[in-house]
Tab-separated table of C-alpha atoms and ligand atoms in Angstrom:
chain	number	residue	atom	x	y	z
Q	17	MET	CA	-31.856	115.139	22.861
Q	18	VAL	CA	-29.598	118.262	21.631
Q	19	THR	CA	-28.607	118.268	17.826
Q	20	SER	CA	-25.128	119.820	17.537
Q	21	VAL	CA	-24.882	121.738	14.219
Q	22	SER	CA	-22.116	123.356	12.107
Q	23	ILE	CA	-22.861	125.848	9.510
Q	24	LEU	CA	-20.664	126.604	6.786
Q	25	GLY	CA	-21.657	130.102	5.071
Q	26	ALA	CA	-23.402	130.929	8.425
Q	27	THR	CA	-23.652	134.832	7.443
Q	28	GLY	CA	-25.760	134.135	4.403
Q	29	SER	CA	-29.348	133.759	3.452
Q	30	ILE	CA	-29.497	129.913	4.074
Q	31	GLY	CA	-27.300	130.517	7.242
Q	32	ALA	CA	-29.787	133.097	8.536
Q	33	SER	CA	-32.657	130.655	7.912
Q	34	THR	CA	-30.848	127.776	9.638
Q	35	LEU	CA	-30.083	129.729	12.683
Q	36	ASP	CA	-33.578	130.979	13.054
Q	37	LEU	CA	-34.662	127.432	13.485
Q	38	VAL	CA	-31.591	126.565	15.661
Q	39	ARG	CA	-32.927	129.631	17.921
Q	40	SER	CA	-36.307	127.971	18.486
Q	41	GLY	CA	-34.970	124.227	18.713
Q	42	ASN	CA	-32.959	121.949	20.583
Q	43	PHE	CA	-29.842	122.533	19.055
Q	44	ARG	CA	-26.299	123.328	19.897
Q	45	VAL	CA	-23.961	125.348	17.593
Q	46	VAL	CA	-20.212	123.738	17.162
Q	47	ALA	CA	-18.979	125.663	14.128
Q	48	LEU	CA	-19.642	128.816	12.221
Q	49	SER	CA	-17.787	130.085	9.069
Q	50	ALA	CA	-17.968	132.945	6.730
Q	51	ASN	CA	-16.205	134.481	3.808
Q	52	SER	CA	-15.289	138.044	4.880
Q	53	ASP	CA	-17.950	139.585	7.257
Q	54	VAL	CA	-16.135	139.594	10.635
Q	55	GLN	CA	-18.513	141.552	12.628
Q	56	LYS	CA	-21.433	139.323	11.650
Q	57	LEU	CA	-19.582	136.157	12.359
Q	58	ALA	CA	-18.295	137.435	15.637
Q	59	GLU	CA	-21.894	138.485	16.576
Q	60	LEU	CA	-23.244	134.927	15.724
Q	61	ALA	CA	-20.550	133.355	17.694
Q	62	ARG	CA	-21.269	135.222	20.763
Q	63	GLU	CA	-25.027	134.641	20.287
Q	64	PHE	CA	-24.726	131.020	19.818
Q	65	ASP	CA	-21.543	130.529	21.980
Q	66	ALA	CA	-19.956	128.599	19.136
Q	67	ASP	CA	-16.956	126.339	19.962
Q	68	VAL	CA	-15.103	127.416	16.633
Q	69	VAL	CA	-15.327	129.990	13.933
Q	70	ALA	CA	-13.509	130.150	10.719
Q	71	ILE	CA	-13.056	132.952	8.416
Q	72	SER	CA	-12.107	132.179	4.898
Q	73	LYS	CA	-10.097	135.289	4.062
Q	74	GLU	CA	-7.029	134.578	6.059
Q	75	GLN	CA	-5.830	138.063	6.389
Q	76	LEU	CA	-8.878	138.865	8.640
Q	77	TYR	CA	-7.913	136.616	11.319
Q	78	GLY	CA	-6.566	139.251	13.712
Q	79	GLU	CA	-9.886	141.228	13.389
Q	80	LEU	CA	-11.971	138.102	14.159
Q	81	LYS	CA	-9.755	137.165	16.953
Q	82	SER	CA	-10.070	140.744	18.764
Q	83	ALA	CA	-13.655	140.971	17.854
Q	84	LEU	CA	-13.935	137.508	19.881
Q	85	ALA	CA	-11.701	138.608	22.691
Q	86	GLY	CA	-12.730	137.272	26.233
Q	87	THR	CA	-14.993	134.480	24.738
Q	88	ARG	CA	-14.147	130.821	24.806
Q	89	THR	CA	-14.762	130.373	20.925
Q	90	LYS	CA	-11.745	129.117	18.987
Q	91	VAL	CA	-10.718	131.305	15.869
Q	92	LEU	CA	-9.507	129.791	12.666
Q	93	ALA	CA	-8.893	131.224	9.105
Q	94	GLY	CA	-8.019	130.459	5.654
Q	95	PRO	CA	-8.620	127.255	3.764
Q	96	SER	CA	-7.003	124.872	6.579
Q	97	GLY	CA	-9.102	126.835	9.179
Q	98	MET	CA	-12.265	126.303	7.107
Q	99	ALA	CA	-11.478	122.464	6.869
Q	100	GLU	CA	-10.659	122.251	10.512
Q	101	ALA	CA	-14.072	124.006	11.411
Q	102	ALA	CA	-16.002	121.941	8.938
Q	103	SER	CA	-14.336	118.577	10.456
Q	104	ALA	CA	-15.082	119.728	13.995
Q	105	GLN	CA	-17.430	117.084	15.472
Q	106	SER	CA	-21.032	117.644	15.216
Q	107	ASP	CA	-24.141	115.820	14.244
Q	108	ILE	CA	-25.151	117.896	11.282
Q	109	LEU	CA	-22.958	119.904	8.822
Q	110	LEU	CA	-25.025	122.516	7.050
Q	111	SER	CA	-23.082	123.425	3.736
Q	112	ALA	CA	-24.457	126.870	2.799
Q	113	ILE	CA	-21.239	128.648	1.090
Q	114	VAL	CA	-22.197	130.035	-2.363
Q	115	GLY	CA	-20.180	128.513	-5.306
Q	116	ALA	CA	-17.500	126.380	-5.906
Q	117	ALA	CA	-15.741	127.765	-2.986
Q	118	GLY	CA	-17.896	125.309	-1.085
Q	119	LEU	CA	-16.530	122.223	-2.404
Q	120	GLU	CA	-13.185	121.491	-0.238
Q	121	PRO	CA	-14.417	122.752	3.190
Q	122	THR	CA	-17.960	120.645	2.609
Q	123	MET	CA	-15.779	117.467	1.979
Q	124	ALA	CA	-13.583	117.997	4.739
Q	125	GLY	CA	-16.679	117.492	6.888
Q	126	PHE	CA	-17.562	114.106	5.614
Q	127	ALA	CA	-17.427	111.404	8.636
Q	128	LYS	CA	-19.204	108.424	9.415
Q	129	GLY	CA	-22.799	108.950	10.043
Q	130	ARG	CA	-22.718	112.367	9.808
Q	131	LYS	CA	-25.442	114.202	7.993
Q	132	ILE	CA	-24.499	116.837	5.575
Q	133	ALA	CA	-27.222	118.987	4.857
Q	134	LEU	CA	-26.658	120.354	1.409
Q	135	ALA	CA	-27.508	123.514	0.237
Q	136	ASN	CA	-24.106	124.316	-1.803
Q	137	LYS	CA	-25.324	122.972	-5.165
Q	138	GLU	CA	-22.045	124.099	-6.848
Q	139	CYS	CA	-20.624	121.211	-5.156
Q	140	LEU	CA	-22.401	118.621	-7.051
Q	141	VAL	CA	-22.121	120.524	-10.463
Q	142	THR	CA	-18.355	121.021	-9.923
Q	143	ALA	CA	-17.304	117.745	-8.916
Q	144	GLY	CA	-20.538	115.556	-8.493
Q	145	ALA	CA	-19.342	112.077	-8.970
Q	146	LEU	CA	-16.459	112.555	-6.877
Q	147	PHE	CA	-18.192	114.136	-4.080
Q	148	MET	CA	-20.936	111.566	-3.942
Q	149	ARG	CA	-18.363	108.501	-4.022
Q	150	GLU	CA	-16.223	110.232	-1.225
Q	151	ALA	CA	-19.465	110.777	0.898
Q	152	ASN	CA	-20.441	107.121	0.696
Q	153	ALA	CA	-17.037	105.825	1.138
Q	154	LYS	CA	-16.787	107.973	4.211
Q	155	GLY	CA	-20.143	106.748	5.413
Q	156	ALA	CA	-21.635	110.733	5.371
Q	157	ILE	CA	-25.338	110.902	4.872
Q	158	VAL	CA	-26.177	113.755	2.115
Q	159	LEU	CA	-29.418	115.393	2.706
Q	160	PRO	CA	-30.674	117.824	0.136
Q	161	VAL	CA	-31.334	121.363	1.527
Q	162	ASP	CA	-32.504	122.865	-1.948
Q	163	SER	CA	-35.952	122.818	-1.875
Q	164	GLU	CA	-36.851	120.838	-5.090
Q	165	HIS	CA	-34.267	118.119	-4.233
Q	166	ASN	CA	-35.531	117.996	-0.791
Q	167	ALA	CA	-39.051	117.533	-2.193
Q	168	VAL	CA	-37.644	114.530	-4.477
Q	169	PHE	CA	-36.147	113.052	-1.264
Q	170	GLN	CA	-39.537	113.061	0.181
Q	171	ALA	CA	-41.475	111.841	-2.601
Q	172	PHE	CA	-38.861	108.777	-2.949
Q	173	ALA	CA	-40.242	107.528	0.356
Q	174	CYS	CA	-43.449	106.541	-1.717
Q	175	GLY	CA	-41.925	103.738	-3.703
Q	176	ARG	CA	-38.968	101.823	-4.623
Q	177	ARG	CA	-36.087	103.646	-6.252
Q	178	ASP	CA	-36.242	101.195	-9.403
Q	179	ALA	CA	-39.941	102.131	-9.738
Q	180	VAL	CA	-39.249	105.949	-10.566
Q	181	SER	CA	-39.701	106.722	-14.123
Q	182	ASN	CA	-39.134	110.475	-14.188
Q	183	VAL	CA	-38.405	113.437	-11.992
Q	184	THR	CA	-39.523	117.022	-12.577
Q	185	LEU	CA	-38.149	119.971	-10.795
Q	186	THR	CA	-40.252	122.927	-10.705
Q	187	ALA	CA	-39.067	126.573	-11.301
Q	188	SER	CA	-40.709	129.848	-10.475
Q	189	GLY	CA	-39.619	131.083	-13.844
Q	190	GLY	CA	-37.844	134.183	-11.945
Q	191	PRO	CA	-38.751	137.834	-12.200
Q	192	PHE	CA	-38.603	137.855	-15.987
Q	193	ARG	CA	-40.690	134.985	-16.666
Q	194	THR	CA	-42.994	136.637	-19.148
Q	195	MET	CA	-40.649	139.436	-20.385
Q	196	SER	CA	-39.876	139.731	-24.055
Q	197	ARG	CA	-36.321	138.922	-25.469
Q	198	GLU	CA	-35.906	142.819	-26.388
Q	199	ARG	CA	-36.608	143.979	-22.654
Q	200	LEU	CA	-34.327	141.247	-21.294
Q	201	ALA	CA	-31.625	142.906	-22.738
Q	202	HIS	CA	-31.686	145.716	-20.748
Q	203	VAL	CA	-32.646	144.289	-17.299
Q	204	THR	CA	-30.464	145.761	-14.367
Q	205	PRO	CA	-28.720	143.400	-11.593
Q	206	GLU	CA	-31.286	145.202	-9.211
Q	207	GLU	CA	-34.350	143.946	-11.126
Q	208	ALA	CA	-32.596	140.412	-11.615
Q	209	VAL	CA	-31.857	139.907	-7.574
Q	210	ARG	CA	-35.719	140.577	-6.840
Q	211	HIS	CA	-37.091	137.345	-6.995
Q	212	PRO	CA	-40.795	137.219	-6.962
Q	213	ASN	CA	-41.360	134.310	-4.257
Q	214	TRP	CA	-38.053	133.259	-2.331
Q	215	SER	CA	-35.723	135.633	-0.563
Q	216	MET	CA	-32.340	134.437	-1.193
Q	217	GLY	CA	-28.527	135.618	-1.779
Q	218	ALA	CA	-27.596	137.736	-4.956
Q	219	LYS	CA	-26.010	135.016	-6.731
Q	220	ILE	CA	-28.701	132.285	-6.697
Q	221	SER	CA	-31.385	134.957	-7.318
Q	222	ILE	CA	-29.570	136.052	-10.638
Q	223	ASP	CA	-29.296	132.334	-11.328
Q	224	SER	CA	-32.923	131.910	-10.871
Q	225	ALA	CA	-33.888	134.986	-13.443
Q	226	THR	CA	-31.683	133.308	-16.200
Q	227	LEU	CA	-32.891	129.572	-15.427
Q	228	MET	CA	-29.243	128.769	-14.931
Q	229	ASN	CA	-30.332	127.977	-11.320
Q	230	LYS	CA	-32.691	125.201	-12.559
Q	231	GLY	CA	-30.014	123.988	-14.968
Q	232	LEU	CA	-27.315	123.642	-12.160
Q	233	GLU	CA	-30.498	121.710	-10.264
Q	234	LEU	CA	-30.874	119.382	-13.079
Q	235	ILE	CA	-27.049	118.510	-12.740
Q	236	GLU	CA	-27.343	118.263	-8.863
Q	237	ALA	CA	-30.231	116.072	-9.193
Q	238	HIS	CA	-28.444	113.421	-11.632
Q	239	TYR	CA	-25.596	113.245	-9.185
Q	240	LEU	CA	-27.416	113.387	-6.021
Q	241	PHE	CA	-30.148	110.834	-6.787
Q	242	ASP	CA	-28.153	108.924	-9.424
Q	243	LEU	CA	-30.721	109.573	-12.411
Q	244	LYS	CA	-30.228	109.491	-15.892
Q	245	PRO	CA	-30.570	112.936	-17.744
Q	246	SER	CA	-33.527	111.398	-19.814
Q	247	GLN	CA	-35.369	110.994	-16.278
Q	248	LEU	CA	-35.080	114.646	-15.628
Q	249	SER	CA	-37.382	117.375	-16.480
Q	250	VAL	CA	-38.351	121.086	-15.496
Q	251	LEU	CA	-41.468	122.543	-15.275
Q	252	ILE	CA	-42.464	126.452	-14.790
Q	253	HIS	CA	-44.622	126.867	-11.877
Q	254	PRO	CA	-44.880	130.541	-10.880
Q	255	GLN	CA	-46.550	130.066	-7.183
Q	256	SER	CA	-43.459	127.995	-6.051
Q	257	VAL	CA	-45.676	125.703	-3.866
Q	258	ALA	CA	-45.227	122.303	-5.678
Q	259	HIS	CA	-41.578	121.911	-5.414
Q	260	ALA	CA	-41.231	118.447	-7.357
Q	261	LEU	CA	-42.938	115.838	-8.847
Q	262	VAL	CA	-41.944	112.396	-8.804
Q	263	GLU	CA	-43.646	109.965	-11.332
Q	264	PHE	CA	-43.585	105.929	-10.746
Q	265	HIS	CA	-43.834	103.301	-13.162
Q	266	ASP	CA	-47.494	103.029	-12.189
Q	267	GLY	CA	-48.532	106.428	-13.447
Q	268	SER	CA	-48.702	108.192	-10.022
Q	269	ILE	CA	-47.259	111.061	-9.412
Q	270	VAL	CA	-46.027	112.229	-5.652
Q	271	VAL	CA	-45.715	116.049	-5.487
Q	272	GLN	CA	-44.316	117.662	-2.226
Q	273	MET	CA	-45.777	121.245	-1.397
Q	274	ALA	CA	-44.995	123.653	1.163
Q	275	HIS	CA	-44.916	127.622	1.496
Q	276	PRO	CA	-41.991	129.012	-0.235
Q	277	ASP	CA	-39.672	129.044	2.867
Q	278	MET	CA	-36.289	127.789	2.948
Q	279	ARG	CA	-36.705	126.850	6.709
Q	280	ILE	CA	-38.892	124.266	5.773
Q	281	PRO	CA	-36.554	122.040	3.788
Q	282	ILE	CA	-33.706	123.059	6.224
Q	283	GLY	CA	-35.689	122.054	9.194
Q	284	PHE	CA	-36.700	118.681	7.479
Q	285	CYS	CA	-32.812	118.018	7.448
Q	286	LEU	CA	-32.123	119.388	10.722
Q	287	ALA	CA	-34.569	116.937	12.157
Q	288	TRP	CA	-34.175	113.757	9.773
Q	289	PRO	CA	-35.565	111.086	10.092
Q	290	GLU	CA	-37.835	112.748	12.298
Q	291	ARG	CA	-40.204	115.867	11.493
Q	292	MET	CA	-39.231	119.017	13.166
Q	293	GLU	CA	-42.285	120.895	15.159
Q	294	TRP	CA	-42.166	124.404	14.755
Q	295	ASN	CA	-44.017	127.610	13.750
Q	296	ALA	CA	-43.895	126.744	10.035
Q	297	PRO	CA	-45.899	128.813	7.629
Q	298	LYS	CA	-48.883	127.003	6.257
Q	299	LEU	CA	-50.179	126.739	2.866
Q	300	ASP	CA	-53.714	127.769	2.202
Q	301	LEU	CA	-54.747	126.091	-1.109
Q	302	ALA	CA	-58.116	127.575	-0.983
Q	303	LYS	CA	-56.805	130.990	-0.957
Q	304	LEU	CA	-54.429	130.193	-3.635
Q	305	GLY	CA	-57.205	128.750	-5.835
Q	306	ALA	CA	-55.119	127.500	-8.683
Q	307	LEU	CA	-51.792	126.087	-9.564
Q	308	HIS	CA	-50.309	126.922	-12.697
Q	309	PHE	CA	-47.829	125.188	-14.742
Q	310	GLU	CA	-46.118	125.880	-18.256
Q	311	ALA	CA	-43.139	124.395	-20.200
Q	312	PRO	CA	-39.979	126.409	-19.900
Q	313	ASP	CA	-38.768	128.722	-22.730
Q	314	TYR	CA	-35.461	127.791	-23.792
Q	315	GLU	CA	-35.169	130.631	-26.451
Q	316	ARG	CA	-35.523	133.328	-24.007
Q	317	PHE	CA	-33.530	131.345	-21.349
Q	318	PRO	CA	-30.787	129.839	-22.942
Q	319	ALA	CA	-28.816	128.961	-19.798
Q	320	LEU	CA	-31.166	126.317	-19.082
Q	321	GLN	CA	-30.473	124.640	-22.233
Q	322	LEU	CA	-26.686	125.173	-21.703
Q	323	ALA	CA	-26.503	123.424	-18.375
Q	324	ARG	CA	-28.822	120.598	-20.189
Q	325	ASN	CA	-26.386	120.044	-22.752
Q	326	ALA	CA	-23.482	120.203	-20.292
Q	327	LEU	CA	-25.397	117.480	-18.226
Q	328	LEU	CA	-25.588	115.248	-21.314
Q	329	GLN	CA	-22.184	115.852	-22.452
Q	330	GLY	CA	-20.726	114.871	-18.780
Q	331	GLY	CA	-17.068	115.041	-18.027
Q	332	ALA	CA	-16.008	118.523	-16.722
Q	333	ALA	CA	-18.715	120.243	-18.664
Q	334	PRO	CA	-20.965	120.847	-15.600
Q	335	ASN	CA	-17.803	122.340	-13.969
Q	336	VAL	CA	-16.904	124.532	-16.658
Q	337	LEU	CA	-20.394	125.654	-16.957
Q	338	ASN	CA	-20.657	126.575	-13.395
Q	339	ALA	CA	-17.243	128.200	-13.188
Q	340	ALA	CA	-17.973	130.373	-16.283
Q	341	ASN	CA	-21.368	131.313	-14.914
Q	342	GLU	CA	-19.853	132.381	-11.479
Q	343	VAL	CA	-17.677	134.683	-13.486
Q	344	ALA	CA	-20.668	135.805	-15.863
Q	345	VAL	CA	-22.794	136.778	-12.922
Q	346	GLU	CA	-20.415	138.473	-11.013
Q	347	ALA	CA	-19.645	140.498	-14.404
Q	348	PHE	CA	-23.263	141.292	-14.680
Q	349	ARG	CA	-23.527	142.388	-11.018
Q	350	LYS	CA	-20.629	144.800	-11.822
Q	351	ARG	CA	-22.528	146.186	-14.977
Q	352	ALA	CA	-19.840	144.786	-17.131
Q	353	LEU	CA	-22.140	142.360	-18.823
Q	354	SER	CA	-25.592	142.308	-19.913
Q	355	PHE	CA	-28.409	139.887	-18.786
Q	356	PRO	CA	-28.190	137.871	-21.876
Q	357	GLY	CA	-24.425	138.028	-22.085
Q	358	ILE	CA	-24.286	135.822	-18.721
Q	359	ALA	CA	-25.273	132.756	-21.079
Q	360	ALA	CA	-23.505	133.809	-24.215
Q	361	LEU	CA	-20.483	134.081	-22.152
Q	362	VAL	CA	-20.909	130.724	-20.559
Q	363	GLU	CA	-21.450	129.260	-24.085
Q	364	GLY	CA	-18.451	131.058	-25.167
Q	365	VAL	CA	-16.245	129.281	-22.446
Q	366	LEU	CA	-17.733	125.979	-23.054
Q	367	GLU	CA	-16.662	126.066	-26.593
Q	368	MET	CA	-13.349	127.283	-25.681
Q	369	ALA	CA	-12.988	124.337	-23.102
Q	370	GLU	CA	-13.944	121.902	-25.581
Q	371	LYS	CA	-11.502	123.338	-28.084
Q	372	GLU	CA	-8.726	123.176	-25.566
Q	373	GLY	CA	-9.575	119.734	-24.554
Q	374	VAL	CA	-10.308	120.476	-20.846
Q	375	LEU	CA	-13.440	118.575	-20.683
Q	376	ARG	CA	-12.219	115.240	-19.426
Q	377	GLU	CA	-13.934	114.245	-16.350
Q	378	ALA	CA	-11.891	115.025	-13.015
Q	379	GLY	CA	-10.160	112.031	-11.008
Q	380	THR	CA	-9.764	114.184	-7.980
Q	381	VAL	CA	-10.765	117.131	-6.284
Q	382	ASN	CA	-7.532	118.972	-7.274
Q	383	ASP	CA	-8.202	118.182	-10.654
Q	384	ALA	CA	-11.708	119.583	-10.677
Q	385	LEU	CA	-10.443	122.719	-9.003
Q	386	GLY	CA	-7.905	122.910	-11.608
Q	387	VAL	CA	-10.682	122.817	-14.325
Q	388	ASP	CA	-12.576	125.204	-12.287
Q	389	HIS	CA	-9.459	127.625	-12.545
Q	390	ILE	CA	-8.868	127.310	-15.990
Q	391	ALA	CA	-12.697	128.120	-16.854
Q	392	ARG	CA	-12.446	131.187	-14.832
Q	393	ARG	CA	-9.476	132.383	-16.823
Q	394	PHE	CA	-11.270	131.433	-20.193
Q	395	ALA	CA	-14.183	133.506	-18.781
Q	396	ALA	CA	-11.878	136.413	-17.884
Q	397	THR	CA	-10.481	136.236	-21.353
Q	398	LEU	CA	-13.672	136.252	-23.293
Q	399	LEU	CA	-15.330	138.781	-21.036
Q	400	PRO	CA	-14.269	142.014	-22.886
Q	401	GLN	CA	-15.506	140.277	-26.224
Q	402	PHE	CA	-19.030	139.581	-24.786
Q	403	ALA	CA	-19.063	142.870	-22.823
Q	404	ALA	CA	-18.578	144.861	-26.135
Q	405	LYS	CA	-21.132	142.811	-27.769
Q	406	ALA	CA	-23.637	143.813	-25.439
Q	407	SER	CA	-22.961	147.588	-25.346
G	21	NAD	P1	-25.628	134.062	0.412
G	21	NAD	O1	-24.601	134.738	-0.641
G	21	NAD	O2	-26.657	134.631	1.081
G	21	NAD	O3	-24.290	133.611	1.509
G	21	NAD	C1	-23.189	132.907	1.159
G	21	NAD	C2	-22.324	132.417	2.329
G	21	NAD	O4	-21.260	131.676	1.783
G	21	NAD	C3	-21.886	133.613	3.134
G	21	NAD	O5	-22.102	133.306	4.707
G	21	NAD	C4	-20.649	134.043	2.719
G	21	NAD	O6	-19.639	134.474	3.869
G	21	NAD	C5	-20.041	132.580	2.373
G	21	NAD	N1	-19.188	132.557	1.259
G	21	NAD	C6	-19.154	133.249	0.045
G	21	NAD	N2	-17.890	133.377	-0.671
G	21	NAD	C7	-17.139	132.360	0.075
G	21	NAD	C8	-15.993	131.955	-0.070
G	21	NAD	N3	-15.105	132.185	-1.111
G	21	NAD	N4	-15.305	131.033	0.892
G	21	NAD	C9	-15.965	130.716	1.959
G	21	NAD	N5	-17.373	131.219	2.153
G	21	NAD	C10	-17.863	131.998	1.317
G	21	NAD	O7	-25.915	132.708	-0.465
G	21	NAD	P2	-27.143	131.826	-0.015
G	21	NAD	O8	-28.360	132.275	-0.733
G	21	NAD	O9	-27.292	131.468	1.424
G	21	NAD	O10	-26.829	130.583	-0.878
G	21	NAD	C11	-25.856	129.706	-0.225
G	21	NAD	C12	-25.828	128.098	-0.903
G	21	NAD	O11	-26.934	127.575	-1.008
G	21	NAD	C13	-25.721	128.453	-2.694
G	21	NAD	O12	-24.905	127.420	-2.926
G	21	NAD	C14	-27.220	128.649	-3.168
G	21	NAD	O13	-27.074	128.217	-4.612
G	21	NAD	C15	-27.939	127.401	-2.195
G	21	NAD	N6	-29.305	127.652	-2.055
G	21	NAD	C16	-29.639	128.881	-1.678
G	21	NAD	C17	-31.201	129.040	-1.261
G	21	NAD	C18	-31.538	130.145	-1.067
G	21	NAD	O14	-32.773	130.261	-0.760
G	21	NAD	N7	-30.915	131.336	-0.691
G	21	NAD	C19	-31.837	127.966	-1.939
G	21	NAD	C20	-31.332	126.776	-2.541
G	21	NAD	C21	-29.997	126.660	-2.468
G	22	MG	MG1	-33.640	124.971	-5.607
C-alpha cells in the first residue's frame, strides 16, 4: 500500500531526512513547503512530483511559479497557501518548520485519522494545551518525531499509562558539555552549531548547546503525554544512544536505544503502527563499550532551569520563553549577543512579561500568537542592554 505524505519545512534538516526515507519506501508526496528557498523547493517538487507546493514568503510566489513551469504541481504562497498545502489530503503530515511559525500550518493540517508526525516542538511550547485539545477534537493522531519523545512513546507500550512514575529525557550535553563558565562567555556561533552527535538545523543545534532544547523538550513532553512536571527529568548522556527512560511503578525502567540518526524516529512515525524496514544504521554496543550518564549542570546551563521554571509557572510562560529564545538565538547567530547572553535575555523577557501581566494562558491560537509577538517585542527592546553587558 502506498502511503501519502506531506512535509512542512521540506528544505530543512528533518525535511531532508524524511525525503531520504521517502525515496527508498512506498510513498507518494502530496505537499511540500519551505520558507524562502525557491530553488530547492522547486527541485524537490520536480523530483517527487508533488501535487502542491507552498512558499511561506508571499513575494516569492512568481519565482516559484516560473521555476515549476511545465509541471503539474500547484503553487501556493503566504499564510493561506501554507494552510492550504498543510490541509491537502494525505495520510501523514510531517511538521518540520522551525520555530513558532510552524504552529498555524500544522494545526491547519489536523483532520480525522490523519497522522501528524511532529518534529516542530515549538508548536507544543507555544500553545501546547490548545494544540493537543484541537488535535483530539479533530481526531488527528500526533506522533512524536523528536527522538526523546519518540523513545517515550515506544516505551509507553510496555505498561499502562497510570503505571508510569517518571520519564527521563536524555541530552547529549552539546558541544560545550565540559567547558568552563569563563570559556562559555567567548564561544562563537560556528562552535555552537557543531553538534557532537546529531546533524541538525542551526537553531536546534544552538538550543542543544545552551540546553534550552532539553528545556523545550520537557515542556513538549508535558503537553504531549500529559505528564506532571514532577514526573519529568533530564539526564546528560553524551553518546546519544539511549534516548529516553520510562520508569514504571514497579521499579522497571524501559529504555529505547538507537543510533543517533533522525531517520529512525521519522521512519517510526511514517510506518506507525507498523515498523519500517529500511537500511537503518545499527548500534554496536560492544564497540561502544560503556554508556555514560550524569546530572545536568544548571549553573553553567541556566536555560534548562529557565525552561523548567516556565513549565512550573504554566500559563503563557513557555510561550514567552520560546519567543524570547528565538530572538536571542538569532541575535547570537548575528554576533549581537554572547552565548551566556541567550539565557540572560530570555530571563529578562520573562521578568518583563511577568511585570506587564502577559503570562495568562492563551485561550485561542490568535491569543498565543499575540503573546509570542509581544515577547519578541520585549526581547528586541531588551536586546541592546544585554548585548552591551556581554561586550
Ligand atoms: P531547519 O532550519 O533545518 O529547517 C527548517 C525548515 O522550516 C526549512 O524547510 C525552512 O524553509 C522552514 N521554515 C523556516 N522558517 C519558516 C517560516 N517562518 N515559515 C515557514 N517555514 C519556515 O530545521 P530542522 O533542524 O529541520 O528542525 C525543524 C524542526 O524540527 C524544529 O522545530 C526542530 O526543533 C525540530 N527537530 C529537529 C531535529 C533535527 O535533528 N534537526 C530533531 C528534533 C526536532
Ligand atoms: Mg530531541
